[in-house]
GROMACS .gro file of C-alpha atoms in nm:
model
  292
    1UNK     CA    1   0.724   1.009   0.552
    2UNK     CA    2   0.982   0.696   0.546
    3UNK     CA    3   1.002   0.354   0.637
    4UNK     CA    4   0.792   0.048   0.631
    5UNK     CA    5   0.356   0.077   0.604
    6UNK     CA    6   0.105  -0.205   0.542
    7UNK     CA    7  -0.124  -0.149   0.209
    8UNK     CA    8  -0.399  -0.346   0.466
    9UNK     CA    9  -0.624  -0.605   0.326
   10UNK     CA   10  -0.963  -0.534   0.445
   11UNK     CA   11  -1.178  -0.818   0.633
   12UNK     CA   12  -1.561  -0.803   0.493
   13UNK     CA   13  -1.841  -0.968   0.663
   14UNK     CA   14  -2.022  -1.204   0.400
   15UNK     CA   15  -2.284  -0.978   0.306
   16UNK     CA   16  -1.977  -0.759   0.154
   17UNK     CA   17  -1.988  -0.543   0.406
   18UNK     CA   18  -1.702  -0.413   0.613
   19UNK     CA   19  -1.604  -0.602   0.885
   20UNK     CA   20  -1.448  -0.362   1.223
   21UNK     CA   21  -1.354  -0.644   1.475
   22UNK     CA   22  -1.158  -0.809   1.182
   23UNK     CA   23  -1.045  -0.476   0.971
   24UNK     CA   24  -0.909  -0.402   1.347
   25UNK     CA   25  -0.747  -0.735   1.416
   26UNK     CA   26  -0.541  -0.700   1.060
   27UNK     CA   27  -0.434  -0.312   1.185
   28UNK     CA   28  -0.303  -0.470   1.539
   29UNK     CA   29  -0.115  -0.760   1.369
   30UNK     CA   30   0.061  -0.458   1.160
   31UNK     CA   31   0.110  -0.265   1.416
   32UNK     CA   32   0.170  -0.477   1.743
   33UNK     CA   33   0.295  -0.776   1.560
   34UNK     CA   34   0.513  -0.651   1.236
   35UNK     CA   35   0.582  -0.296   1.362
   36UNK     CA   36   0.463  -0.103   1.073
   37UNK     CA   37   0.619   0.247   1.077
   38UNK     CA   38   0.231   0.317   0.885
   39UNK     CA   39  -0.063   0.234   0.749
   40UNK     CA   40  -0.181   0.237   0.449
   41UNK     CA   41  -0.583   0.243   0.402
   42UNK     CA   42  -0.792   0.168   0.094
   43UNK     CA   43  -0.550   0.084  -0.180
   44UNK     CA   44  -0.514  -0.213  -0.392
   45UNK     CA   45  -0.500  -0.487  -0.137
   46UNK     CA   46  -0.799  -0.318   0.036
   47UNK     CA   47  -0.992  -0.376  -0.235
   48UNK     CA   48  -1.119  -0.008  -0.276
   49UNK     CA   49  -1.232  -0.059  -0.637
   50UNK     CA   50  -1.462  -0.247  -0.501
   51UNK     CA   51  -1.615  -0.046  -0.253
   52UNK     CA   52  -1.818   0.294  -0.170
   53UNK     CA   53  -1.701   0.598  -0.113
   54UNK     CA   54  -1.941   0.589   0.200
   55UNK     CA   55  -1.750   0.196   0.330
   56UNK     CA   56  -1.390   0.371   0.270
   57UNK     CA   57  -1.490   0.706   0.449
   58UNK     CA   58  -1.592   0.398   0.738
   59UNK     CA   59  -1.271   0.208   0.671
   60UNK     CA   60  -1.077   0.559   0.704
   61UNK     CA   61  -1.230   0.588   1.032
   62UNK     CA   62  -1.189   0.230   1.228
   63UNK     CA   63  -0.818   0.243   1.038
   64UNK     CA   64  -0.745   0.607   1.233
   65UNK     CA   65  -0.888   0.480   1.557
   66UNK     CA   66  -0.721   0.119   1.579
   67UNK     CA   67  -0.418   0.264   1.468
   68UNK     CA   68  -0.410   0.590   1.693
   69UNK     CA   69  -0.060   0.638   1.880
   70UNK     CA   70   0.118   0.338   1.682
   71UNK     CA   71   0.169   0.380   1.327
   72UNK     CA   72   0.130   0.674   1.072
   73UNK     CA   73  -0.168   0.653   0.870
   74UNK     CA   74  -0.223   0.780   0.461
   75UNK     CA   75  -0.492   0.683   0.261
   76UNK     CA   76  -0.610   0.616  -0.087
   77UNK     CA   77  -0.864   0.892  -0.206
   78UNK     CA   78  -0.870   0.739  -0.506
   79UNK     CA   79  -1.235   0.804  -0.722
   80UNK     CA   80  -1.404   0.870  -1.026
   81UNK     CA   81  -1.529   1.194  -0.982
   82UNK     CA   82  -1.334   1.484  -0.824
   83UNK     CA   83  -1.596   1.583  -0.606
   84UNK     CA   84  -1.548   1.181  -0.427
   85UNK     CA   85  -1.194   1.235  -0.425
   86UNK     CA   86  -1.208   1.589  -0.206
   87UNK     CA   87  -1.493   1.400   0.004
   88UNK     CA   88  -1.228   1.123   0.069
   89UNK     CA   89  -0.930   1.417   0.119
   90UNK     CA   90  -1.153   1.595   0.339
   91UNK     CA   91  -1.237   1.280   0.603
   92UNK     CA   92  -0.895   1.164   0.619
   93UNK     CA   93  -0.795   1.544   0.694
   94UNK     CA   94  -1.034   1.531   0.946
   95UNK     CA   95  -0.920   1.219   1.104
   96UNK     CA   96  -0.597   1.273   1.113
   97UNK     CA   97  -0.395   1.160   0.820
   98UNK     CA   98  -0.056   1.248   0.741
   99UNK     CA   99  -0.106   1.228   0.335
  100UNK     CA  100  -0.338   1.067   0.076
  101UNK     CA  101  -0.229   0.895  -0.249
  102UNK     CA  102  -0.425   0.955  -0.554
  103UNK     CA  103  -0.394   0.667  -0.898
  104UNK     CA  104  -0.454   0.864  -1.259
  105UNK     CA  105  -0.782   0.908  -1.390
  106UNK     CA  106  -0.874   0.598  -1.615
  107UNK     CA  107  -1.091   0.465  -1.884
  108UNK     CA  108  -1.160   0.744  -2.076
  109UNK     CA  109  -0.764   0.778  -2.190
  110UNK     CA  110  -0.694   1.082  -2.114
  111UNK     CA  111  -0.356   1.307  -2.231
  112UNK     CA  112  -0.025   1.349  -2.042
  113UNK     CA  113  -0.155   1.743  -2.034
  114UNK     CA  114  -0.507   1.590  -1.882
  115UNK     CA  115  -0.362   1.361  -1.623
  116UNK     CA  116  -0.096   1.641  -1.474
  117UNK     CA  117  -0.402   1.914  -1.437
  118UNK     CA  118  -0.604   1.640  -1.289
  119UNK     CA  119  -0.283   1.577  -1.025
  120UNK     CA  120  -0.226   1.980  -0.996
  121UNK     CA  121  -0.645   2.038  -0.970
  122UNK     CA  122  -0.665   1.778  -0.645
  123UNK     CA  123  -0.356   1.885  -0.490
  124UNK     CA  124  -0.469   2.259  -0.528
  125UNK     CA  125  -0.776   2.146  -0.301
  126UNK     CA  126  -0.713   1.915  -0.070
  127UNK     CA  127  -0.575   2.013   0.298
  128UNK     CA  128  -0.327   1.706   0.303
  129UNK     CA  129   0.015   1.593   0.119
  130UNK     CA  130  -0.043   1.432  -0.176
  131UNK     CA  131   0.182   1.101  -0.355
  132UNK     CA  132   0.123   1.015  -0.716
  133UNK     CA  133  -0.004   0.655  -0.741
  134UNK     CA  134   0.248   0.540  -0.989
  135UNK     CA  135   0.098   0.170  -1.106
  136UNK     CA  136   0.061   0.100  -1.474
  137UNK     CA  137  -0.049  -0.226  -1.433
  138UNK     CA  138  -0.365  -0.145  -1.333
  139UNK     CA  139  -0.435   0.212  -1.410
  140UNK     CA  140  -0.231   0.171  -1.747
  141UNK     CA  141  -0.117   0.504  -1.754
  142UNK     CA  142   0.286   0.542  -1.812
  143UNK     CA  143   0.424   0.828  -1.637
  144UNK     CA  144   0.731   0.998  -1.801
  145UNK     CA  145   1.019   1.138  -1.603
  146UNK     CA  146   0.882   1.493  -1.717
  147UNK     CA  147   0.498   1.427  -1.590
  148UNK     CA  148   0.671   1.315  -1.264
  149UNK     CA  149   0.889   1.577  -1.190
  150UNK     CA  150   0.658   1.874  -1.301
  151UNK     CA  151   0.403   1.697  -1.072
  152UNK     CA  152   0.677   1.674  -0.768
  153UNK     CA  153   0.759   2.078  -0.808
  154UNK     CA  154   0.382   2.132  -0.652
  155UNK     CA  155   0.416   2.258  -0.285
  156UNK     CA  156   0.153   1.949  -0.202
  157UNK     CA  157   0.247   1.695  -0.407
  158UNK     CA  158   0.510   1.519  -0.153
  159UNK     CA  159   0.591   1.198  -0.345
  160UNK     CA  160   0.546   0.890  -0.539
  161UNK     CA  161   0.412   0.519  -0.431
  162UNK     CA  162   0.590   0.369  -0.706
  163UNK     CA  163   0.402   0.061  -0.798
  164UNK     CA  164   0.640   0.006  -1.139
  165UNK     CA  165   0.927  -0.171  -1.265
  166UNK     CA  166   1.115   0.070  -1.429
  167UNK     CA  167   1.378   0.178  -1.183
  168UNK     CA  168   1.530   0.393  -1.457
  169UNK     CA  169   1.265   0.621  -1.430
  170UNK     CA  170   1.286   0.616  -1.069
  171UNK     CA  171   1.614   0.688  -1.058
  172UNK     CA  172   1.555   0.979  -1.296
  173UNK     CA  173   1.308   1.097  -1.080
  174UNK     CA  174   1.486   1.047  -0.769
  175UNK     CA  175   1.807   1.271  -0.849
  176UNK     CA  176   1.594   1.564  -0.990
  177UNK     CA  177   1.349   1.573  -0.706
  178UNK     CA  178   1.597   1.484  -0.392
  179UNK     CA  179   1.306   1.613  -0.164
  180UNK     CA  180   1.032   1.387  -0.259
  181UNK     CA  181   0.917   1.109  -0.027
  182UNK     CA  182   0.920   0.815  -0.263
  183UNK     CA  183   0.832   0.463  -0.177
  184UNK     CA  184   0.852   0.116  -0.397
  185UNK     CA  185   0.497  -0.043  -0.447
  186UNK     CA  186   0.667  -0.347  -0.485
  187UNK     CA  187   0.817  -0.573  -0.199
  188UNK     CA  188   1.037  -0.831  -0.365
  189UNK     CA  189   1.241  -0.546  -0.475
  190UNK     CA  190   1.270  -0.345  -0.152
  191UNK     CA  191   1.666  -0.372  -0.089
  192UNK     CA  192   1.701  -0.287  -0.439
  193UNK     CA  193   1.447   0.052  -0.425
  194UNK     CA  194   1.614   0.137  -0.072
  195UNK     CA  195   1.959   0.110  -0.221
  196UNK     CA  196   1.826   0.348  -0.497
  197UNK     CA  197   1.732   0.555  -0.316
  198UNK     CA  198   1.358   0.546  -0.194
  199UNK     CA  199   1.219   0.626   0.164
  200UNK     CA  200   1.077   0.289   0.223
  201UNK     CA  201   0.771   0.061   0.080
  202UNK     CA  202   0.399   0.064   0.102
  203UNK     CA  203   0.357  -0.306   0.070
  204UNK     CA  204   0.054  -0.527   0.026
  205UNK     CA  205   0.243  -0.887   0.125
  206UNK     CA  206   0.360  -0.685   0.427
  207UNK     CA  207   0.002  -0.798   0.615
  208UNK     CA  208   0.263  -1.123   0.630
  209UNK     CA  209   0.600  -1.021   0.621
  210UNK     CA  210   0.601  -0.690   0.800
  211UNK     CA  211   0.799  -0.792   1.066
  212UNK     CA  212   1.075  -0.895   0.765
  213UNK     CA  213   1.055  -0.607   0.559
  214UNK     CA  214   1.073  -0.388   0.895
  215UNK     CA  215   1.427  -0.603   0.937
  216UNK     CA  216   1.553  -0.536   0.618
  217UNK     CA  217   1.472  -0.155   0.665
  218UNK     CA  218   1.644  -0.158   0.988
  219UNK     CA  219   1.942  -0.365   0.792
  220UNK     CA  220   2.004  -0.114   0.526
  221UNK     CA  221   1.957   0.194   0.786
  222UNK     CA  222   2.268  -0.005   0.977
  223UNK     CA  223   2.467  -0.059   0.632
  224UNK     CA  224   2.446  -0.462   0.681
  225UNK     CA  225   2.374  -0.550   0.340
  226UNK     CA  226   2.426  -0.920   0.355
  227UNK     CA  227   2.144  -0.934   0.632
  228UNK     CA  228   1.898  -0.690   0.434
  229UNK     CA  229   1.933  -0.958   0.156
  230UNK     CA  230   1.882  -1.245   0.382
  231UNK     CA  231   1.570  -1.042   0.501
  232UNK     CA  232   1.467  -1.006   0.109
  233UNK     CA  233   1.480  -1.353   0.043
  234UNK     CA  234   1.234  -1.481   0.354
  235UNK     CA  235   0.972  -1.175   0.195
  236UNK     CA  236   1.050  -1.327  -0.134
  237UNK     CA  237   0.986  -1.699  -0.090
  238UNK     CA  238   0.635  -1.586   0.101
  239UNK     CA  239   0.578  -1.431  -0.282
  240UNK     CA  240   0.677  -1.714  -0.420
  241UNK     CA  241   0.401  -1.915  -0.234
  242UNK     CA  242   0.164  -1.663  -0.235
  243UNK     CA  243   0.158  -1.615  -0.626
  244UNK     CA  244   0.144  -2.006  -0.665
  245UNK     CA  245  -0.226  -1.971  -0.562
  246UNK     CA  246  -0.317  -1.651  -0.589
  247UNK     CA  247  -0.230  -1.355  -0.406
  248UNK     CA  248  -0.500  -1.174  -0.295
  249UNK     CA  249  -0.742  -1.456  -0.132
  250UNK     CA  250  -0.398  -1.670  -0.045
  251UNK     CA  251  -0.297  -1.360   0.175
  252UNK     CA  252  -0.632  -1.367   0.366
  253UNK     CA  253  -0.590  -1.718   0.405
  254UNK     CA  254  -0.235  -1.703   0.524
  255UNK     CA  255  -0.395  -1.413   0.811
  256UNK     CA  256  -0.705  -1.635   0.928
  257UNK     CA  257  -0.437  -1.897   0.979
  258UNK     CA  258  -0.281  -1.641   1.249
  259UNK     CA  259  -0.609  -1.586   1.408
  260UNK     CA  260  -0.640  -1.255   1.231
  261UNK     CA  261  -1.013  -1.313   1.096
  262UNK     CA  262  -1.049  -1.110   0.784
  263UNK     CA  263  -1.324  -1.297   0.582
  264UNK     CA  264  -1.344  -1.293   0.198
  265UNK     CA  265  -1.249  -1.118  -0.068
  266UNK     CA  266  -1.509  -0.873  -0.162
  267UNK     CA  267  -1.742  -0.968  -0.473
  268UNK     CA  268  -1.687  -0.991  -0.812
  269UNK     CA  269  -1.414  -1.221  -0.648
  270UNK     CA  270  -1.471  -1.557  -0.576
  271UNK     CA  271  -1.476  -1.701  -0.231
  272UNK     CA  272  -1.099  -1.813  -0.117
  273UNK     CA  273  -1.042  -2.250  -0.225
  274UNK     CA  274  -0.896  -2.546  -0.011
  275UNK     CA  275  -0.603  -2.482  -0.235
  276UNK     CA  276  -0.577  -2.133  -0.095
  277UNK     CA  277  -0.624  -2.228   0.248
  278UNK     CA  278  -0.363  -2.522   0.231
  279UNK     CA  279  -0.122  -2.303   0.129
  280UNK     CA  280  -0.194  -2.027   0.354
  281UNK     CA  281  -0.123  -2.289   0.644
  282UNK     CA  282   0.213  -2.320   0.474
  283UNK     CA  283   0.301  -2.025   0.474
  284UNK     CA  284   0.188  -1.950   0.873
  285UNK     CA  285   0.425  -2.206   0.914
  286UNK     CA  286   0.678  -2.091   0.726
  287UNK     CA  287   0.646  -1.773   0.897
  288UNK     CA  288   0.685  -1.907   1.268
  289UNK     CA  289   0.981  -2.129   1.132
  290UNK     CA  290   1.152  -1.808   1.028
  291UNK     CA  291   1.095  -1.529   1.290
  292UNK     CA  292   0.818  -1.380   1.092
   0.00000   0.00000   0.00000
């Protein structure tokens, strides 16, 4: 696995439910549109947390159909209970994914011991390549170097989406285990993870600024630094706007404003403001000013 994938947003129809004609028109604008080397179904942007095992076994489907021939596809199998997470393993198998990334157990607060047999347990199982989920922010579990690295010596544990800001660490990692298919979680930071080292980026703002980020990849492949940078700073004032008003609903504003119907976000979440949509016209324009 290496380059540039698209954490997709996925559309919902208003009753919550997922929406295919839009869930579709956000895969094509990835794929057709930004170039996405892969997809990435049912994490964070996609508002899994949010849904049914049965809606992301649905979303895992329309994603491997839409997507079919274009892009790589993994997915988030990401659950509660084991038995939900092999379910999830098993469909994208079946469907044709090339690996599935799995967050830490949470809530409970489990031990370092607890969370690497929980890792070792699902990869054990599951007929696909597994990545760690590395993201403390939300699962607030703090991987050490050790943890990592006895995790990345498992046959089926490929990698790490490394949702974190401690590049030490992933520096650490990333000498010890010169194999592993690591990618930054974080796209303002993608010159400086590729220069470290890392495969490429699973990226939520990419549903805007694919077609940069695929640019800067292409850059650094080519050794031309200066434009890779030039490349990080377009991706970075799109952040910049985007966290003004808040990401998540600004980002589905910013895509309805390209004709790529996605809906709302998904309750608990509050429907997307004028605010939001104002600035997702913004940054649409932004985006056609700048070859995005």
């Amino acid at each position: 696995m290496q380059g540039i994938y698209t954490a997709i947003v996925t559309a919902f129809k208003e009753d919550g439910s997922v929406d295919e004609a839009g869930t579709r028109a956000v895969i094509r604008h990835s794929t057709d549109h930004c170039r996405a080397d892969g997809i990435f179904v049912g994490g964070t942007m996609g508002e899994r947390f949010k849904m049914t095992t049965k809606e992301v076994k649905d979303l895992l489907r329309i994603a491997a159909d839409e997507a079919s021939g274009k892009a790589d596809l993994a997915a988030n199998i990401t659950a509660l209970a084991d038995e939900e997470i092999l379910e999830l393993a098993e469909e994208a198998h079946r469907l044709g994914y090339t690996a599935a990334a799995l967050v830490p157990p949470v809530f409970h607060g489990y031990s370092q011991e607890e969370i690497v047999n929980h890792y070792l347990y699902i990869a054990d199982h599951i007929p696909l390549p597994l990545l760690v989920y590395v993201i403390p922010s939300f699962s607030k579990v703090d991987f050490t170097e050790e943890m990592l690295v006895r995790l990345l010596e498992h046959p089926n544990i490929i990698g790490l989406k490394y949702t974190h800001n401690d590049y030490y660490l992933l520096d650490r990692v990333r000498v010890r285990c010169p194999e592993a298919s690591i990618f930054t979680g974080f796209d303002d930071v993608l010159l400086h993870a590729l220069l470290m080292g890392t495969d490429g980026a699973i990226g939520g703002t990419f549903n805007l600024t694919g077609a940069f980020a695929k640019k800067l990849y292409e850059a650094v492949k080519a050794g031309d630094y200066a434009l890779a940078l030039r490349y990080q700073r377009k991706i970075n004032d799109v952040e910049d706007m985007l966290n003004e008003t808040g990401l998540f609903p600004t980002i589905k504003a910013a895509l309805a404003c390209m004709e790529v119907p996605c809906g709302q976000l998904k309750r608990p979440s509050g429907p997307v403001t004028e605010a939001q949509i104002e600035q997702g016209k913004r940054i649409c324009e932004y985006l056609k000013r700048n070859g995005g």
